Coordinates of C-alpha atoms and ligand atoms in Angstrom, one line a residue:
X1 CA 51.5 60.2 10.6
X2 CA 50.7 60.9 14.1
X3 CA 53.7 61.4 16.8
X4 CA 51.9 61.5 19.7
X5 CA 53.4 59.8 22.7
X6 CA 52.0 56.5 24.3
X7 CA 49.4 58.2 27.0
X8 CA 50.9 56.8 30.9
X9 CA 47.5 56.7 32.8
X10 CA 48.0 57.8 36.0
X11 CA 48.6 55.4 38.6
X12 CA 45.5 55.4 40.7
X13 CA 47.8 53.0 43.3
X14 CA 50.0 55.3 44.2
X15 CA 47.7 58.4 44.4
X16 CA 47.4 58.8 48.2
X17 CA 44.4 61.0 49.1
X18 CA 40.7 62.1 48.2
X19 CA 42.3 65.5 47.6
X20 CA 45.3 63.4 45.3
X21 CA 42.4 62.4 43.2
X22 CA 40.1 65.5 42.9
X23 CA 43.5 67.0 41.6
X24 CA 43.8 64.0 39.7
X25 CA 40.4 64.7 38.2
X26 CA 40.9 68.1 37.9
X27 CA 44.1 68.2 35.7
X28 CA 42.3 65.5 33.7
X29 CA 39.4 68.3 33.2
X30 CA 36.7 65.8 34.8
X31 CA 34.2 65.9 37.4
X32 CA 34.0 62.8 39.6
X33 CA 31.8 62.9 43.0
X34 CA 34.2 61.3 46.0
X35 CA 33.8 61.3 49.6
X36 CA 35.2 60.3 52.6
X37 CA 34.1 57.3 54.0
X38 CA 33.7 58.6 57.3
X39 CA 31.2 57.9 60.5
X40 CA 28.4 58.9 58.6
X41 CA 25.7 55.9 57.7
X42 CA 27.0 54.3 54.0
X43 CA 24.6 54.9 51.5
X44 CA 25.6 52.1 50.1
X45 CA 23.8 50.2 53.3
X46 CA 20.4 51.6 52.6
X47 CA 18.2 49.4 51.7
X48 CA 16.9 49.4 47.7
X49 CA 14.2 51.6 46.8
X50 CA 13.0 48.2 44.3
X51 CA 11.1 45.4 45.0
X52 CA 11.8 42.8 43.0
X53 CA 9.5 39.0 43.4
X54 CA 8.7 40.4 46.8
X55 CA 12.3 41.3 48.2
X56 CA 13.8 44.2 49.1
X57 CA 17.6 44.1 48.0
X58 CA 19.0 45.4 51.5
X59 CA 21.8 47.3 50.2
X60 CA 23.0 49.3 46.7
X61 CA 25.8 46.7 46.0
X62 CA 25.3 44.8 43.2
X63 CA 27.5 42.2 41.1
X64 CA 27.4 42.8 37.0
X65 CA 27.2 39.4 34.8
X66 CA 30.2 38.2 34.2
X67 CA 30.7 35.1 32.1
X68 CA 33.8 33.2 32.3
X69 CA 34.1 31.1 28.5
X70 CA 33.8 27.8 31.3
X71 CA 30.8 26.0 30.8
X72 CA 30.4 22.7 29.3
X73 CA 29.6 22.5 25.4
X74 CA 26.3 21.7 25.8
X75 CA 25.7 24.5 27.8
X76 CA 26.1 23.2 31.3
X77 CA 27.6 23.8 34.2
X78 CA 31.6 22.8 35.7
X79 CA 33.9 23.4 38.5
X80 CA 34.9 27.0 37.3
X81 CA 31.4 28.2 37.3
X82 CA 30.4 26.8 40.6
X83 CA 32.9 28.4 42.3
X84 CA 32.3 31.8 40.6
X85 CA 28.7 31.9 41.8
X86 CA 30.0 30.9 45.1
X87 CA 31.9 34.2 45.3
X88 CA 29.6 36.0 43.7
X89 CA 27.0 35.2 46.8
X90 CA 30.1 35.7 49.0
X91 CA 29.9 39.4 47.6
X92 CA 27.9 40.4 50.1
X93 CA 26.1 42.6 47.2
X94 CA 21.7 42.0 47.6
X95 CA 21.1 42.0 43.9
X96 CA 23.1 39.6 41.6
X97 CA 22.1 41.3 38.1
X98 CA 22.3 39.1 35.4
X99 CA 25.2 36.4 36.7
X100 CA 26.3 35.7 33.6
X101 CA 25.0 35.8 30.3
X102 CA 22.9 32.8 29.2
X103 CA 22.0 31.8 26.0
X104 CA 18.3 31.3 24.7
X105 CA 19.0 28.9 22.5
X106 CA 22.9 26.6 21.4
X107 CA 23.0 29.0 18.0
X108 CA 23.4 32.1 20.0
X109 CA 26.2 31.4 22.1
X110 CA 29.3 33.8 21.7
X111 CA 31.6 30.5 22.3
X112 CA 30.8 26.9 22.9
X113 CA 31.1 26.9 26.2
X114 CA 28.5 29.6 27.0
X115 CA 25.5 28.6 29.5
X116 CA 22.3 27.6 27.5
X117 CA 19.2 28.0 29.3
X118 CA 17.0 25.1 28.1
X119 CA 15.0 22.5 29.6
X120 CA 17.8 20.1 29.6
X121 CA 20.1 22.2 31.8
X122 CA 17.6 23.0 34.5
X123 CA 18.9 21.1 36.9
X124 CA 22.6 22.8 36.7
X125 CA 20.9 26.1 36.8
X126 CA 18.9 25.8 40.0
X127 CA 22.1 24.0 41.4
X128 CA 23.8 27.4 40.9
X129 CA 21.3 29.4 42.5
X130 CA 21.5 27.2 45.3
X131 CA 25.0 27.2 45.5
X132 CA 24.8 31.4 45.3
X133 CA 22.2 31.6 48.2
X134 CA 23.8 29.3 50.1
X135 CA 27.1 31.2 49.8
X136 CA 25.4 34.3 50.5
X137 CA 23.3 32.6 53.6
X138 CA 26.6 30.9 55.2
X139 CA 28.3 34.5 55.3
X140 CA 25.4 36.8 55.6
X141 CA 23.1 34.9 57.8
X142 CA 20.0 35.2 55.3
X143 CA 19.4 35.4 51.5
X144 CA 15.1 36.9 51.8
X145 CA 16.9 40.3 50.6
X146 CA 19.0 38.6 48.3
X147 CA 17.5 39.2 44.1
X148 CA 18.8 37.3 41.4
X149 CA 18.4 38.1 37.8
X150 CA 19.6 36.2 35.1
X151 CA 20.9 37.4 31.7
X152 CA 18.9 36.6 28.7
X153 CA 20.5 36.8 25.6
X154 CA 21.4 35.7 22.0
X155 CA 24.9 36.6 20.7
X156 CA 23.9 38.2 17.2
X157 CA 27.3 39.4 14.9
X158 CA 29.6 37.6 18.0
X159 CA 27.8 34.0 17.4
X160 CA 31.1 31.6 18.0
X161 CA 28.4 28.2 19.2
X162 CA 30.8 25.9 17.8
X163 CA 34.5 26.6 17.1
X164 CA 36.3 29.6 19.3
X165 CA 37.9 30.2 16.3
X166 CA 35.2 30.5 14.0
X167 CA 32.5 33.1 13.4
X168 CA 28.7 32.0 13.3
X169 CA 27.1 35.8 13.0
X170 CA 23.5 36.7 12.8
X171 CA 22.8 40.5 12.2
X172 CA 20.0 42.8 12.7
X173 CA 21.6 44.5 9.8
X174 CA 24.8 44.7 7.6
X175 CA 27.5 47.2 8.8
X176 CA 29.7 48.8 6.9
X177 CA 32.3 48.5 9.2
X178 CA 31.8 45.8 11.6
X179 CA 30.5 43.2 8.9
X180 CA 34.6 43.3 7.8
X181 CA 35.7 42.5 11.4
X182 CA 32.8 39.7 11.9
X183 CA 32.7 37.7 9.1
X184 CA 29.2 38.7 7.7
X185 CA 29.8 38.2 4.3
X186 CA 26.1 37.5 3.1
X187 CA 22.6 38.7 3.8
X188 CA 21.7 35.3 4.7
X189 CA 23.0 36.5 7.8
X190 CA 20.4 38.9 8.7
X191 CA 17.7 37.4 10.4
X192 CA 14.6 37.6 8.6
X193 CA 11.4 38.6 10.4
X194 CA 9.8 35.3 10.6
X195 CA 13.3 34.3 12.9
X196 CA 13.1 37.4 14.8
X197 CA 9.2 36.0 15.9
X198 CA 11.0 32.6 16.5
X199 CA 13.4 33.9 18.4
X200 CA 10.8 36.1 20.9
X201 CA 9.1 32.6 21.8
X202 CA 12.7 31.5 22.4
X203 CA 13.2 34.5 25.3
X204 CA 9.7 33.6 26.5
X205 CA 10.7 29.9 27.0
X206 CA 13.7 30.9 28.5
X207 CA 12.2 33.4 31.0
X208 CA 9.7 30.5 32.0
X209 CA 13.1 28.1 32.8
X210 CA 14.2 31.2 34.4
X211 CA 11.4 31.3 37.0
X212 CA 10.9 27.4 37.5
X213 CA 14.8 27.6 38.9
X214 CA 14.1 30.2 41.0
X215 CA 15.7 33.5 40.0
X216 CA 13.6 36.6 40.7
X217 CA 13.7 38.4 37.3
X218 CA 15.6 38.5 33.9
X219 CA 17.6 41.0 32.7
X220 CA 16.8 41.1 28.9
X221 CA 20.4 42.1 27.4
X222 CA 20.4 45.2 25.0
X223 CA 24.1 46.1 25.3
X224 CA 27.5 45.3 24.3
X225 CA 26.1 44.7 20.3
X226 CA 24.9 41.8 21.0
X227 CA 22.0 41.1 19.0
X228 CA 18.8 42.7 21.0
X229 CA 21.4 45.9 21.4
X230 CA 21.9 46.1 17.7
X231 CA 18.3 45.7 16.7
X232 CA 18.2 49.4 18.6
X233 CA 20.6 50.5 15.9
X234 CA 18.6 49.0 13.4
X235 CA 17.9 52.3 11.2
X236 CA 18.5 50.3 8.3
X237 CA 16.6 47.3 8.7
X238 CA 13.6 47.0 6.2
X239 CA 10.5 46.1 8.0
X240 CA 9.0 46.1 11.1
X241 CA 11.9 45.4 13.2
X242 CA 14.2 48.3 11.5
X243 CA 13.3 52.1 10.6
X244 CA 11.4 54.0 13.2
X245 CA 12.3 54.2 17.1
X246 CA 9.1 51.9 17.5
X247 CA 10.2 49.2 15.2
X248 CA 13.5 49.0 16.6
X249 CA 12.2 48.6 20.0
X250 CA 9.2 46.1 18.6
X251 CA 11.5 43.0 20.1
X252 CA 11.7 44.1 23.4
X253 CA 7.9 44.8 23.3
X254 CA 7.0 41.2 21.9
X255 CA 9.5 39.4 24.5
X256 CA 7.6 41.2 27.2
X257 CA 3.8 40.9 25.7
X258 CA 5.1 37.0 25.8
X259 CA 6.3 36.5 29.1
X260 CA 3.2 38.1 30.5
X261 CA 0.9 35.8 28.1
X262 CA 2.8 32.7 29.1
X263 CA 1.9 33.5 32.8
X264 CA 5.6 34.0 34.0
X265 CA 5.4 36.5 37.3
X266 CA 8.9 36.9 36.5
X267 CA 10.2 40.5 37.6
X268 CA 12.3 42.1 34.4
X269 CA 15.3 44.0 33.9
X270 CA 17.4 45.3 30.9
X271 CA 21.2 46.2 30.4
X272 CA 21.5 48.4 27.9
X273 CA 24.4 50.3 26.4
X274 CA 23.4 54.0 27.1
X275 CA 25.7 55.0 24.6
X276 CA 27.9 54.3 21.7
X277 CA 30.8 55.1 19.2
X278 CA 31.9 54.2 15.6
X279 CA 34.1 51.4 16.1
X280 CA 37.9 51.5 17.0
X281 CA 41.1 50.1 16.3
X282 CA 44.5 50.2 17.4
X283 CA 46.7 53.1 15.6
X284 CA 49.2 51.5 13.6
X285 CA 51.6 54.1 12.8
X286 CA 51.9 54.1 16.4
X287 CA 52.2 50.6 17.1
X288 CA 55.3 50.2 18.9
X289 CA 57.3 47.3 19.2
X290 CA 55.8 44.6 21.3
X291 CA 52.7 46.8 22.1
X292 CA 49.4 47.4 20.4
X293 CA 48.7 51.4 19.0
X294 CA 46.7 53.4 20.9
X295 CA 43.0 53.6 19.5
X296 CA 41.8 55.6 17.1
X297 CA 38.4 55.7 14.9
X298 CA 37.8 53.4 12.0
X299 CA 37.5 55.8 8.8
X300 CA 34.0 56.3 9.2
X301 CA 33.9 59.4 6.5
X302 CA 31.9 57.0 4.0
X303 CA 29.0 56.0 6.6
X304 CA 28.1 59.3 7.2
X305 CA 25.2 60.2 8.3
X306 CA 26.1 57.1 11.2
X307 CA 22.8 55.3 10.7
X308 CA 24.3 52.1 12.5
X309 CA 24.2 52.3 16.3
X310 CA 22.5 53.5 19.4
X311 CA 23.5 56.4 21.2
X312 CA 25.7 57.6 19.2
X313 CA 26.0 61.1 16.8
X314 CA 24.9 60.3 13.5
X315 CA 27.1 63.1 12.4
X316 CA 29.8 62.9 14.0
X317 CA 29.9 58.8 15.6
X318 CA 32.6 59.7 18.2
X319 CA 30.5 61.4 20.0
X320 CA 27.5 60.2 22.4
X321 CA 23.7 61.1 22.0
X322 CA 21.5 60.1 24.9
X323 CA 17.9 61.5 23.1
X324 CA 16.8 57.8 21.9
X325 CA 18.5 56.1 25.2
X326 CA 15.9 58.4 27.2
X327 CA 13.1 57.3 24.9
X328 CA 14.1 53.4 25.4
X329 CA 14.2 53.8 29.4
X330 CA 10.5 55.5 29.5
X331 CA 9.3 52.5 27.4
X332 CA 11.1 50.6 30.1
X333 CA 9.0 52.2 32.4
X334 CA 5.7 52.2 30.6
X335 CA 6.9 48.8 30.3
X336 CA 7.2 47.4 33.7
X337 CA 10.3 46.8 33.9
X338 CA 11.9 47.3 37.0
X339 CA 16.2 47.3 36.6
X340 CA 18.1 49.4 34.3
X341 CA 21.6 47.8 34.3
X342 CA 22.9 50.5 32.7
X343 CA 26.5 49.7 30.7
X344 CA 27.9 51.3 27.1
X345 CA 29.2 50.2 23.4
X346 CA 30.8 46.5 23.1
X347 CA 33.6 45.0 24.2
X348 CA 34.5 43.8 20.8
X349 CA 34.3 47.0 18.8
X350 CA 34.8 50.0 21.7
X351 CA 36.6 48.5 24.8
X352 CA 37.7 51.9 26.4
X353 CA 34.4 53.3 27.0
X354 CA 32.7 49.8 28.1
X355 CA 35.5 48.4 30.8
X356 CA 38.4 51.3 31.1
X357 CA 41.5 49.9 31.2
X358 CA 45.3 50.4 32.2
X359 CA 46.1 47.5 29.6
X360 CA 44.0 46.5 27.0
X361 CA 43.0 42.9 25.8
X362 CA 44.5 41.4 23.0
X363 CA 42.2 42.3 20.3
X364 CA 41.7 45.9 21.8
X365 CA 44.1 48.8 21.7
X366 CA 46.3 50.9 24.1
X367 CA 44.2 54.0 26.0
X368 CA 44.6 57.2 23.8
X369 CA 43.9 59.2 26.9
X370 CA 43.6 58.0 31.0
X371 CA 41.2 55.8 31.2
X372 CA 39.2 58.0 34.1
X373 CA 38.1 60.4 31.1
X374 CA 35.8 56.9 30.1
X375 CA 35.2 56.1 33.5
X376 CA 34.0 59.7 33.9
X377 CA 31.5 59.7 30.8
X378 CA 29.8 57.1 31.9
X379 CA 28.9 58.1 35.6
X380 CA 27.8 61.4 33.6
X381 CA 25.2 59.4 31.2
X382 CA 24.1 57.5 34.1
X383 CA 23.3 60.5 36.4
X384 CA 21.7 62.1 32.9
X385 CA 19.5 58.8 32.7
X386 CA 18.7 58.6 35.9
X387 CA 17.6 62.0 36.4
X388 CA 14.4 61.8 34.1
X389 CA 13.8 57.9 34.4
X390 CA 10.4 56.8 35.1
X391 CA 9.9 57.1 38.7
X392 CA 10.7 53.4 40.2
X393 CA 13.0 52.2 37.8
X394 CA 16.1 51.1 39.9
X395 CA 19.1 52.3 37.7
X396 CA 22.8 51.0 38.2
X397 CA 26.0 52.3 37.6
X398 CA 28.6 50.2 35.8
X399 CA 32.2 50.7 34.8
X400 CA 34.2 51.7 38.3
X401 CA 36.5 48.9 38.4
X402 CA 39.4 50.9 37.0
X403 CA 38.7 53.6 39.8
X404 CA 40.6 50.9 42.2
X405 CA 41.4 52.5 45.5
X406 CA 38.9 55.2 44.8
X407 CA 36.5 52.8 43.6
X408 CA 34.6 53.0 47.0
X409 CA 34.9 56.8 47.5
X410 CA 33.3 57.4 44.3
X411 CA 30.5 54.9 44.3
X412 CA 29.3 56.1 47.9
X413 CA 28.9 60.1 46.8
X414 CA 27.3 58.9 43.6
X415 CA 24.8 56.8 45.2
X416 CA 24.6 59.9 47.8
X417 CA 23.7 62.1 45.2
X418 CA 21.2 60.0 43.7
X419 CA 23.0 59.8 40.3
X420 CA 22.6 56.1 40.8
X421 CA 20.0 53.7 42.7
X422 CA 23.1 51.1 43.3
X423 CA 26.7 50.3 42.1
X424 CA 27.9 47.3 40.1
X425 CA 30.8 45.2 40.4
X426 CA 32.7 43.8 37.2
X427 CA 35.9 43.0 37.2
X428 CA 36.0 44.1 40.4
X429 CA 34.1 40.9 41.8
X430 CA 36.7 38.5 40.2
X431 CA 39.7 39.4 42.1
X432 CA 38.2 41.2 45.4
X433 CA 34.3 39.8 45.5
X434 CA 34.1 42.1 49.0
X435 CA 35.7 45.2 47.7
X436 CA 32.6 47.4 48.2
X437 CA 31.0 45.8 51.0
X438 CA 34.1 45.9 53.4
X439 CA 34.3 49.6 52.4
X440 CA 30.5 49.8 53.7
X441 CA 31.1 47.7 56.6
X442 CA 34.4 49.8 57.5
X443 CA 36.9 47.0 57.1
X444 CA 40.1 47.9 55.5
X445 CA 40.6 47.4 51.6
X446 CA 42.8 44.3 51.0
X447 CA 45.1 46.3 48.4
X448 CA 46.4 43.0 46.8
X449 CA 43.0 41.7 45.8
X450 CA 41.9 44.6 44.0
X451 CA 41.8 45.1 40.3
X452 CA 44.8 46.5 38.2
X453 CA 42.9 46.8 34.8
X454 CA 45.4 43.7 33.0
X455 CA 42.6 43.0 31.1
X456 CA 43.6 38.9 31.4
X457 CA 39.9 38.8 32.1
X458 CA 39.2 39.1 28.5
X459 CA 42.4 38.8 26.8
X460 CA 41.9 34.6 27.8
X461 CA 38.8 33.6 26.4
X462 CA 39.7 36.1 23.0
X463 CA 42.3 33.5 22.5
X464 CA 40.6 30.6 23.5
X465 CA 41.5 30.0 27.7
X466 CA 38.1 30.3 30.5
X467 CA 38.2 33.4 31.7
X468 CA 39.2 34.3 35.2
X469 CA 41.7 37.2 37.4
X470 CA 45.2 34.8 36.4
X471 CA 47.2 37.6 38.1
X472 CA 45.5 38.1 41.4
X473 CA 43.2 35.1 42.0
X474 CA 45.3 32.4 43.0
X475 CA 42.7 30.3 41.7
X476 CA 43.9 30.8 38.4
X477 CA 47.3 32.2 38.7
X478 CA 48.0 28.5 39.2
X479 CA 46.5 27.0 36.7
X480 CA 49.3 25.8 33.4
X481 CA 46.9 28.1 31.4
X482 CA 48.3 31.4 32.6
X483 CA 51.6 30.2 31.1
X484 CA 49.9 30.2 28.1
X485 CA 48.4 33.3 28.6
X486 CA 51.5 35.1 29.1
X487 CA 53.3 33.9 26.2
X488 CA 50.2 35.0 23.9
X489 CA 50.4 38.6 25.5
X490 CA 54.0 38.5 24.2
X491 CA 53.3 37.6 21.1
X492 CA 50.1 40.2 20.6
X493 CA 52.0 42.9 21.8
X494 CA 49.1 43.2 24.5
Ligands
FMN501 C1 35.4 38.6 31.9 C2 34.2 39.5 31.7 C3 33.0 38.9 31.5 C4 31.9 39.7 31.3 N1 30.6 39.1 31.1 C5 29.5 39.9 30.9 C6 28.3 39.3 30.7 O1 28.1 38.0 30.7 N2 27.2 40.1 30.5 C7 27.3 41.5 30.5 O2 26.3 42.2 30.4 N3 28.5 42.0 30.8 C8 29.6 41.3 31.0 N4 30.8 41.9 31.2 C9 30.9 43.3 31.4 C10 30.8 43.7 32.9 O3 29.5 43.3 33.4 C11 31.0 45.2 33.2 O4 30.0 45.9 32.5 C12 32.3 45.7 32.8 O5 33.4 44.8 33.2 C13 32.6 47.1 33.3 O6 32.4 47.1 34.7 P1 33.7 47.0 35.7 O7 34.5 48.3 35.4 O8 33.2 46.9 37.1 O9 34.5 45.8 35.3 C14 32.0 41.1 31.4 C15 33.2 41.7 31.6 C16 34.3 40.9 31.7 C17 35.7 41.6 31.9

């Protein structure tokens, strides 16, 4: 048994100065670009070296999807949703990259109140892009360098369509570790090939409704394990979606070949997860009272070689491998695809190195080391990435919520140094949508809006509540479900 302490992350709050946080970097053993934001012109004001439906996004801010668990069960849109759109055009980012993740079709929603993109919800759709550029418009003066993408996606092994409480997976595969975790139980669960060709004409439709509403491109999801990201990791798969690098990539090759058969001028994009790791789980032998354990590898020493994910070491999956990510982003390119939203592993199965965190979600574990170590690896993979992607492939950065204070120090260097075209917001944009562009713009942070890493974002809908910022957003922090919330904390010991 293990007696290692509880890791403290450092308190970014209280770390006063640029040279606070290089020493802060430096006794972490991690190199993190940082600069001033001084009288020089912000990089972060230049305008996009993409165009995208014949607009030039006029900065290198850009807002992440973000879902919020709030839409109604038939796919549709509410309140919750209008307002988050609102703010997300209130950003003052020019690309809104993905907005939140939609389904293609009511069986691959990860709960039943996920956004379907069907002919029946067209109307709510456009409604929200109007409600976006008119947000952006009313604060910004114009939206003509405003780009909007919209997510694409079907929910694979996280399928929840109908009950939040009840897994409805499809796989690309069986796992020997997450199948436990999710539910598969049969290989009726794996779709067969003739539902994979089913499911391309479903993206194709999609991207169509996509177009008609008026979004400028789609950002076909490969990340997070949902289920496009997993066929990547498809070694297993019999067939010819499974095996070889080109099979594994033959959806994304059929989704495209379709949306340019249908006609669809739609611009494209892609998220994909760089990187992975075998999955994790909380420690318990040091589970302390009231509080997850920190998170450790599952027992992965009967699934060796790792022949179950992308980007990761098939001999030693706790560690990254970035040769087949650099094959995937040239067939991007070669592919026409325009926006790498770049992002790693899942939130369901490797938390830390997808969204660091100071306090993880309820079904996630306690950091096992600070937090800026995962920040760290992913500004690395992106800066590898973007260094030998096609030329004109507009690549984003993803993951700097947790850097807090320093969050607009760090993004202005790296976008300096050309490790990244532009800079996403996540969690960020919930609690403090202006965060980057009033560093830009030289206005002072507002230290109360922005992000702490409580991880209520996620911890809500994993036990059933919308998601939303319950301890900074007043919005929610009034609303009788972060009562709830906080009791359900207590009890998970999150
Ligand atoms: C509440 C919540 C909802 C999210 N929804 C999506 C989504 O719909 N699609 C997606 O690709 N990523 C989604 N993400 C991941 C974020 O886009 C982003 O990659 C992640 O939060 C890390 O960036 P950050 O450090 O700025 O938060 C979500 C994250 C959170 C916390």
């Amino acid at each position: 048994m293990s007696t290692h302490a509880f890791v403290s992350p450092i308190r970014l709050g209280a770390v006063k100065s640029l040279e606070d946080f290089h020493a802060v970097c430096a006794s972490l053993g991690i190199e993190l670009p940082a600069e001033a934001l001084d009288a020089r012109p912000s990089p972060l004001a230049e305008p996009a070296a993409v165009v995208i439906n014949g607009k030039r996004p006029s900065n290198r801010i850009v807002i992440h999807p973000m879902e919020g668990w709030d839409g109604t069960t038939t796919g549709g849109v509410t309140d919750e949703m209008r307002r988050r759109w609102r703010r997300f055009g209130e950003s003052g980012a020019k690309m809104i990259c993905g907005t939140e993740a939609m389904a293609v079709r009511p069986d691959g929603r990860a709960n039943p109140n996920q956004l379907i993109i069907t002919d029946e919800n067209k109307a709510d759709l456009a409604e929200l892009v109007g409600i976006l550029k008119s947000a952006h418009m009313e604060h910004y003066g114009s939206s003509d360098d405003l780009v909007i993408g919209f997510q694409l996606t079907h929910s694979g092994r996280f399928c929840r369509p109908h009950d939040k409480a009840r897994w409805e997976s499809r796989v690309a595969f069986r796992h020997p570790i997450l199948d436990r975790k999710f539910n598969v139980t049969s290989d009726a669960q794996v779709l067969s090939d003739a539902e994979v060709e089913e499911l391309v004409t479903d993206y194709v439709r999609a991207a169509r409704i996509a177009w008609e509403v008026g979004a400028d491109f789609v950002d076909l999801k490969h990340c997070h394990g949902y289920l496009l990201h997993e066929f990547l990791g498809a070694h297993t798969r019999p067939g010819k979606y499974g095996g070889s690098f080109e099979n594994r990539t033959r959806v994304l090759r059929e989704i495209v070949a379709g949306i340019r058969a249908d006609g669809n001028p739609i611009d494209l994009g892609v998220r994909l997860s760089l990187f992975d790791m075998v999955p994790h789980r909380p420690d318990p032998d040091r589970a302390q009272p009231g509080k997850l354990g920190p998170g450790i590898p599952e027992d992965f020493s009967a699934c060796l070689p790792y022949r179950y994910g992308f980007g990761v070491n098939q001999s030693n999956p706790t560690e990254i491998a970035l040769t087949e990510t650099h094959a995937f982003v040239t067939l991007c390119g070669e592919l026409g695809i325009k926006v790498l939203n770049t992002t790693a592993g899942s939130p369901y199965y490797t938390p830390h190195i997808q969204r660091p965190a100071a306090f993880p979600p309820s079904d996630g574990y306690q950091p096992s080391y600070d937090p800026l170590v995962d920040v760290a690896r992913q500004i690395h993979a992106v800066r590898e990435v973007k260094a030998r992607a096609p030329q004109g492939l507009y690549v984003i950065g993803s993951g700097y919520t947790y850097l807090q204070e320093f969050l607009p120090v760090v993004a202005t260097a790296v976008v300096r140094q050309g490790w990244a075209d532009a800079i996403g917001l996540g969690r960020a944009v919930l609690s403090y949508p202006t965060q980057l562009t009033d560093a830009m713009t030289g206005k002072p942070a507002e230290k109360k809006f922005i992000c702490r890493t409580f991880s209520d974002c996620t911890t809500a809908p994993r036990n059933g509540l919308i998601s939303g910022c319950y301890p900074l957003d007043k919005f929610y922090t009034q609303r009788p479900e972060f009562a709830q919330l906080k009791e359900i904390k207590k009890k998970l010991g999150a």
